[in-house]
Tab-separated table of C-alpha atoms and ligand atoms in Angstrom:
chain	number	residue	atom	x	y	z
A	1	MET	CA	2.868	6.209	-22.807
A	2	THR	CA	0.611	7.336	-19.767
A	3	THR	CA	-2.034	10.082	-20.199
A	4	ARG	CA	-2.818	10.840	-16.610
A	5	THR	CA	-0.380	13.190	-14.803
A	6	ALA	CA	1.810	11.726	-11.625
A	7	HIS	CA	1.221	14.382	-8.972
A	8	LYS	CA	2.534	11.193	-6.007
A	9	ILE	CA	6.420	10.734	-6.710
A	10	ILE	CA	8.867	9.267	-4.915
A	11	LEU	CA	12.536	8.797	-5.119
A	12	VAL	CA	14.200	5.857	-4.179
A	13	GLY	CA	18.188	4.991	-3.840
A	14	ALA	CA	21.068	4.273	-1.755
A	15	PRO	CA	22.498	6.741	0.376
A	16	GLY	CA	24.458	8.983	-1.708
A	17	ALA	CA	22.711	8.128	-4.755
A	18	GLY	CA	21.953	11.638	-5.280
A	19	LYS	CA	18.357	11.722	-4.239
A	20	GLY	CA	18.439	14.978	-2.486
A	21	THR	CA	20.688	16.730	-5.861
A	22	VAL	CA	17.655	15.232	-7.773
A	23	ALA	CA	15.236	16.213	-6.314
A	24	LYS	CA	15.511	20.087	-5.721
A	25	GLY	CA	16.145	19.872	-9.871
A	26	LEU	CA	12.561	18.685	-10.165
A	27	VAL	CA	10.786	20.981	-7.684
A	28	ASP	CA	11.880	23.689	-9.056
A	29	ARG	CA	10.823	22.638	-12.548
A	30	PHE	CA	7.620	20.970	-11.807
A	31	GLY	CA	6.205	22.919	-8.684
A	32	LEU	CA	6.814	19.464	-6.007
A	33	THR	CA	6.681	20.077	-2.834
A	34	HIS	CA	10.019	18.383	-2.001
A	35	LEU	CA	9.842	16.163	1.524
A	36	SER	CA	12.966	14.398	2.521
A	37	THR	CA	12.832	12.667	5.487
A	38	GLY	CA	15.937	13.177	6.229
A	39	ASP	CA	15.972	16.660	6.287
A	40	MET	CA	12.690	16.735	8.445
A	41	LEU	CA	14.792	14.754	10.941
A	42	ARG	CA	17.447	16.520	10.899
A	43	ALA	CA	15.951	19.616	11.877
A	44	ALA	CA	14.054	17.613	14.830
A	45	VAL	CA	17.358	16.913	15.774
A	46	ALA	CA	18.629	20.171	15.449
A	47	ALA	CA	16.437	21.597	17.576
A	48	GLY	CA	15.712	19.233	20.503
A	49	SER	CA	12.225	18.318	20.206
A	50	GLN	CA	11.383	14.999	21.462
A	51	VAL	CA	11.599	12.584	17.749
A	52	GLY	CA	14.788	14.282	17.197
A	53	LEU	CA	16.722	13.120	19.861
A	54	LEU	CA	14.505	9.380	19.325
A	55	ALA	CA	16.014	9.875	15.803
A	56	LYS	CA	19.152	10.821	16.968
A	57	THR	CA	20.307	7.842	18.632
A	58	PHE	CA	19.444	5.477	15.407
A	59	MET	CA	20.868	7.954	12.888
A	60	ASP	CA	24.315	8.184	14.464
A	61	ARG	CA	24.705	4.609	14.353
A	62	GLY	CA	23.505	4.057	10.758
A	63	ALA	CA	20.125	2.709	11.236
A	64	LEU	CA	16.761	3.078	10.845
A	65	VAL	CA	14.540	5.215	12.690
A	66	PRO	CA	10.934	2.685	13.575
A	67	ASP	CA	8.453	3.194	10.765
A	68	ASP	CA	5.847	4.675	14.041
A	69	VAL	CA	7.689	7.638	14.271
A	70	MET	CA	8.391	8.014	10.222
A	71	VAL	CA	4.453	7.371	9.541
A	72	LYS	CA	3.349	10.004	11.967
A	73	LEU	CA	6.330	12.527	11.175
A	74	ILE	CA	5.458	11.772	6.950
A	75	SER	CA	1.065	11.277	7.895
A	76	GLU	CA	0.857	15.022	9.468
A	77	ARG	CA	3.232	16.564	6.817
A	78	VAL	CA	1.204	15.225	3.589
A	79	GLN	CA	-1.923	16.867	5.059
A	80	GLN	CA	-0.473	20.513	4.872
A	81	PRO	CA	-1.682	22.720	1.756
A	82	ASP	CA	1.666	22.635	0.284
A	83	CYS	CA	0.694	19.305	-0.657
A	84	ARG	CA	-2.347	19.810	-2.493
A	85	ASN	CA	-3.175	20.224	-6.080
A	86	THR	CA	-5.764	22.946	-6.036
A	87	ASP	CA	-8.125	20.332	-6.659
A	88	GLY	CA	-7.298	19.301	-2.965
A	89	SER	CA	-5.864	15.682	-4.894
A	90	PRO	CA	-2.446	14.743	-3.318
A	91	ARG	CA	1.278	16.718	-4.587
A	92	PHE	CA	4.793	15.827	-3.360
A	93	LEU	CA	7.981	14.246	-4.102
A	94	LEU	CA	8.995	12.360	-1.575
A	95	ASP	CA	12.864	11.918	-0.250
A	96	GLY	CA	13.495	9.147	1.786
A	97	PHE	CA	10.017	8.108	2.605
A	98	PRO	CA	9.153	5.151	2.567
A	99	ARG	CA	12.182	3.438	3.213
A	100	THR	CA	10.829	0.343	4.563
A	101	LEU	CA	7.784	-2.391	3.316
A	102	PRO	CA	5.318	-1.334	6.618
A	103	GLN	CA	6.125	2.649	5.900
A	104	ALA	CA	5.078	1.642	1.527
A	105	ASP	CA	2.266	0.038	3.005
A	106	ALA	CA	1.226	3.271	5.305
A	107	LEU	CA	0.999	5.406	2.396
A	108	ALA	CA	-0.829	3.476	0.738
A	109	ALA	CA	-3.656	3.187	3.706
A	110	GLU	CA	-3.992	6.777	3.623
A	111	GLY	CA	-4.385	6.939	-0.178
A	112	LEU	CA	-1.035	7.960	-1.165
A	113	ALA	CA	0.224	5.056	-3.462
A	114	PRO	CA	2.324	6.771	-5.415
A	115	ASP	CA	2.098	7.153	-9.000
A	116	LEU	CA	5.494	7.307	-9.932
A	117	VAL	CA	9.010	6.075	-8.920
A	118	LEU	CA	12.142	7.122	-9.093
A	119	PHE	CA	14.650	4.493	-8.629
A	120	ILE	CA	18.129	6.214	-8.682
A	121	ASP	CA	20.631	3.398	-9.231
A	122	VAL	CA	23.969	3.839	-8.257
A	123	PRO	CA	27.073	0.770	-6.406
A	124	ASN	CA	27.846	0.963	-3.129
A	125	GLU	CA	31.384	1.650	-3.852
A	126	SER	CA	30.319	5.036	-6.022
A	127	VAL	CA	28.056	5.339	-2.820
A	128	VAL	CA	30.920	5.013	0.208
A	129	ARG	CA	33.350	7.573	-2.089
A	130	ARG	CA	30.854	10.179	-2.501
A	131	LEU	CA	29.776	10.293	0.871
A	132	SER	CA	32.686	10.136	2.558
A	133	GLY	CA	34.024	13.089	0.938
A	134	ARG	CA	30.820	14.727	1.366
A	135	ARG	CA	29.939	18.215	3.522
A	136	THR	CA	27.263	19.844	3.932
A	137	CYS	CA	26.501	23.161	5.348
A	138	PRO	CA	23.725	23.185	8.474
A	139	ALA	CA	22.664	26.553	7.311
A	140	CYS	CA	21.464	26.495	3.739
A	141	GLY	CA	21.464	22.972	3.134
A	142	ASN	CA	24.868	23.323	0.314
A	143	VAL	CA	27.052	20.705	-0.308
A	144	HIS	CA	30.279	20.016	-1.201
A	145	HIS	CA	32.003	17.009	-1.588
A	146	VAL	CA	35.864	16.745	-0.274
A	147	GLU	CA	37.023	16.150	-4.604
A	148	PHE	CA	33.836	16.515	-6.298
A	149	ALA	CA	32.803	19.903	-5.611
A	150	PRO	CA	36.002	20.980	-3.346
A	151	PRO	CA	34.493	24.704	-1.836
A	152	LEU	CA	36.925	27.588	-2.716
A	153	LYS	CA	37.939	28.457	0.982
A	154	ASP	CA	38.642	25.039	2.921
A	155	GLY	CA	35.254	24.222	5.338
A	156	VAL	CA	33.754	27.215	4.507
A	157	CYS	CA	30.471	27.184	1.894
A	158	ASP	CA	30.576	28.979	-1.296
A	159	ARG	CA	27.594	29.710	-0.995
A	160	CYS	CA	26.660	31.282	2.233
A	161	GLY	CA	30.160	31.298	4.244
A	162	GLY	CA	28.672	28.879	6.655
A	163	THR	CA	30.852	26.038	8.560
A	164	LEU	CA	30.509	22.704	6.683
A	165	VAL	CA	30.369	19.359	8.433
A	166	HIS	CA	31.295	16.423	7.767
A	167	ARG	CA	27.787	14.126	9.020
A	168	SER	CA	28.241	12.320	12.027
A	169	ASP	CA	26.438	9.606	9.781
A	170	ASP	CA	28.957	10.454	6.813
A	171	HIS	CA	31.533	8.745	7.853
A	172	ASP	CA	32.836	4.835	6.581
A	173	ALA	CA	31.925	2.825	9.329
A	174	THR	CA	28.203	4.439	9.532
A	175	ILE	CA	28.296	4.246	5.744
A	176	ARG	CA	28.686	0.664	5.770
A	177	LYS	CA	25.533	0.174	8.151
A	178	ARG	CA	23.682	2.546	5.865
A	179	LEU	CA	23.813	0.345	2.832
A	180	ASP	CA	23.367	-2.452	4.689
A	181	ALA	CA	19.993	-1.035	5.877
A	182	PHE	CA	19.298	-0.161	2.606
A	183	ALA	CA	19.813	-4.063	0.969
A	184	ALA	CA	18.089	-5.356	3.644
A	185	GLN	CA	14.796	-2.989	4.238
A	186	THR	CA	14.465	-0.354	1.296
A	187	ALA	CA	15.821	-2.298	-2.261
A	188	PRO	CA	12.843	-4.658	-1.245
A	189	LEU	CA	10.302	-1.445	-2.495
A	190	VAL	CA	11.551	-1.561	-5.638
A	191	GLN	CA	10.009	-4.918	-6.515
A	192	ARG	CA	7.033	-3.558	-4.443
A	193	TYR	CA	6.394	-0.528	-7.312
A	194	GLY	CA	7.328	-3.162	-9.682
A	195	THR	CA	4.576	-1.459	-12.275
A	196	VAL	CA	5.200	2.383	-11.212
A	197	ILE	CA	8.625	2.768	-11.094
A	198	GLU	CA	11.390	4.270	-13.441
A	199	LYS	CA	15.115	3.333	-13.066
A	200	VAL	CA	17.716	6.024	-13.743
A	201	ASP	CA	21.435	5.308	-14.002
A	202	GLY	CA	22.531	7.514	-10.996
A	203	ASN	CA	26.126	6.669	-11.647
A	204	GLN	CA	26.331	9.867	-13.835
A	205	PRO	CA	27.315	13.405	-13.168
A	206	PRO	CA	24.301	15.487	-11.697
A	207	GLU	CA	23.344	17.277	-14.430
A	208	ILE	CA	22.570	13.742	-16.566
A	209	VAL	CA	21.181	12.384	-14.260
A	210	LEU	CA	18.463	15.081	-13.724
A	211	LYS	CA	18.397	15.680	-17.002
A	212	ALA	CA	17.646	12.242	-17.210
A	213	ALA	CA	15.106	12.182	-13.799
A	214	VAL	CA	13.211	15.276	-15.890
A	215	ALA	CA	12.496	13.747	-19.212
A	216	VAL	CA	10.951	11.024	-16.720
A	217	LEU	CA	8.336	12.869	-15.554
A	218	ARG	CA	7.671	14.966	-18.716
A	219	ARG	CA	6.740	11.166	-19.494
A	220	HIS	CA	4.121	10.968	-16.275
A	221	GLY	CA	2.194	13.899	-18.023
A	222	ASN	CA	4.361	16.489	-15.959
A	223	ALA	CA	5.034	19.417	-17.589
A	224	GLY	CA	8.297	21.546	-16.433
A	225	GLU	CA	9.499	25.061	-17.006
A	226	GLY	CA	13.519	25.656	-18.523
A	227	THR	CA	15.216	23.655	-21.217
A	228	LEU	CA	16.683	20.193	-19.675
B	301	AMP	P1	18.954	11.147	4.428
B	301	AMP	O1	19.520	12.064	5.041
B	301	AMP	O2	18.091	10.328	3.669
B	301	AMP	O3	20.005	9.731	3.567
B	301	AMP	O4	18.441	9.749	6.058
B	301	AMP	C1	19.141	10.080	7.034
B	301	AMP	C2	19.148	8.772	8.260
B	301	AMP	O5	17.564	9.598	8.642
B	301	AMP	C3	18.396	7.958	8.226
B	301	AMP	O6	19.966	6.974	7.661
B	301	AMP	C4	17.499	7.471	8.366
B	301	AMP	O7	18.608	6.952	9.881
B	301	AMP	C5	17.063	8.227	8.935
B	301	AMP	N1	15.483	8.129	7.565
B	301	AMP	C6	15.693	9.613	6.942
B	301	AMP	N2	13.969	8.569	6.648
B	301	AMP	C7	13.868	7.340	6.955
B	301	AMP	C8	12.961	6.697	6.964
B	301	AMP	N3	12.036	6.902	5.962
B	301	AMP	N4	13.001	5.480	7.712
B	301	AMP	C9	13.372	5.545	8.267
B	301	AMP	N5	14.558	6.126	9.433
B	301	AMP	C10	14.948	6.950	8.139
C-alpha cells in the first residue's frame, strides 16, 4: 500500500494494447492531463509542421521516431500549466512515452521519473486482430472496429459523422514492424521500472481493463470520481 499519491503516471503497452482507451477513462476520473505522443505526432503530421513531416517518414513504416525529437516534444509539453498541480508539482498521464531506455533516461534527468507505470499486457495475436480492424475518426478521435465495434453506417463515425480511416500504420506488415519495435526497444522499460510497475491484463473487455486500472490508481492514492 502506497501512501504518496502517484501523479506522474505512465502507460506502457504494445501498440493496440488499449493504452488510449484506458487513458481516456482515467483522465476523466482522476483529473490527469493525457499526453499521447502518437496523437501529438499525428496532429503535427496533419498540420504539416517540420516535426510532422519528419515523424511521418518513421511512422509510416512502423519505426520509432528518433529519441531527440520525442524528448524535445515531451519536455516542452510537460512544462505547461495543465501538467502541474496547484503547488507546481508535476501531474500527467503519459501514453506512448517513454518508448525507449534513452527516453526514460531523459525523463528522469528532468526530475520526472514516474511514480507509477501501468503495463497493459496483451498477446501479439490479439494486437494484430485489434489493429488491423481498427478504424479511427480523424475529426473527433473516436475509434471503431470492423468486428468488435462496427459503426452503424459503414465508414462513418457514430459520434460525429466524420469519415473513418484505416490508419496507414494499422496495416498488417506495419503492425508486425511496430510489434518488433515494441519487443526490441520498449519492453526493456518493464524491467527498468521494476519497482513502480503494475501489470494489468489487457486481454479482456475494455470496461474490465479500465476497472483494473482504476483500482491500481486508487491503491496509489488517487481519489477518482465515478463508480468503477
Ligand atoms: P501510437 O499511436 O502511440 O501507437 O504511436 C504511433 C507511432 O508514433 C509509433 O508507431 C511511432 O512511430 C510514433 N511514436 C509515438 N510515440 C513515440 C515515442 N515515444 N518514441 C518514438 N516514436 C513514437
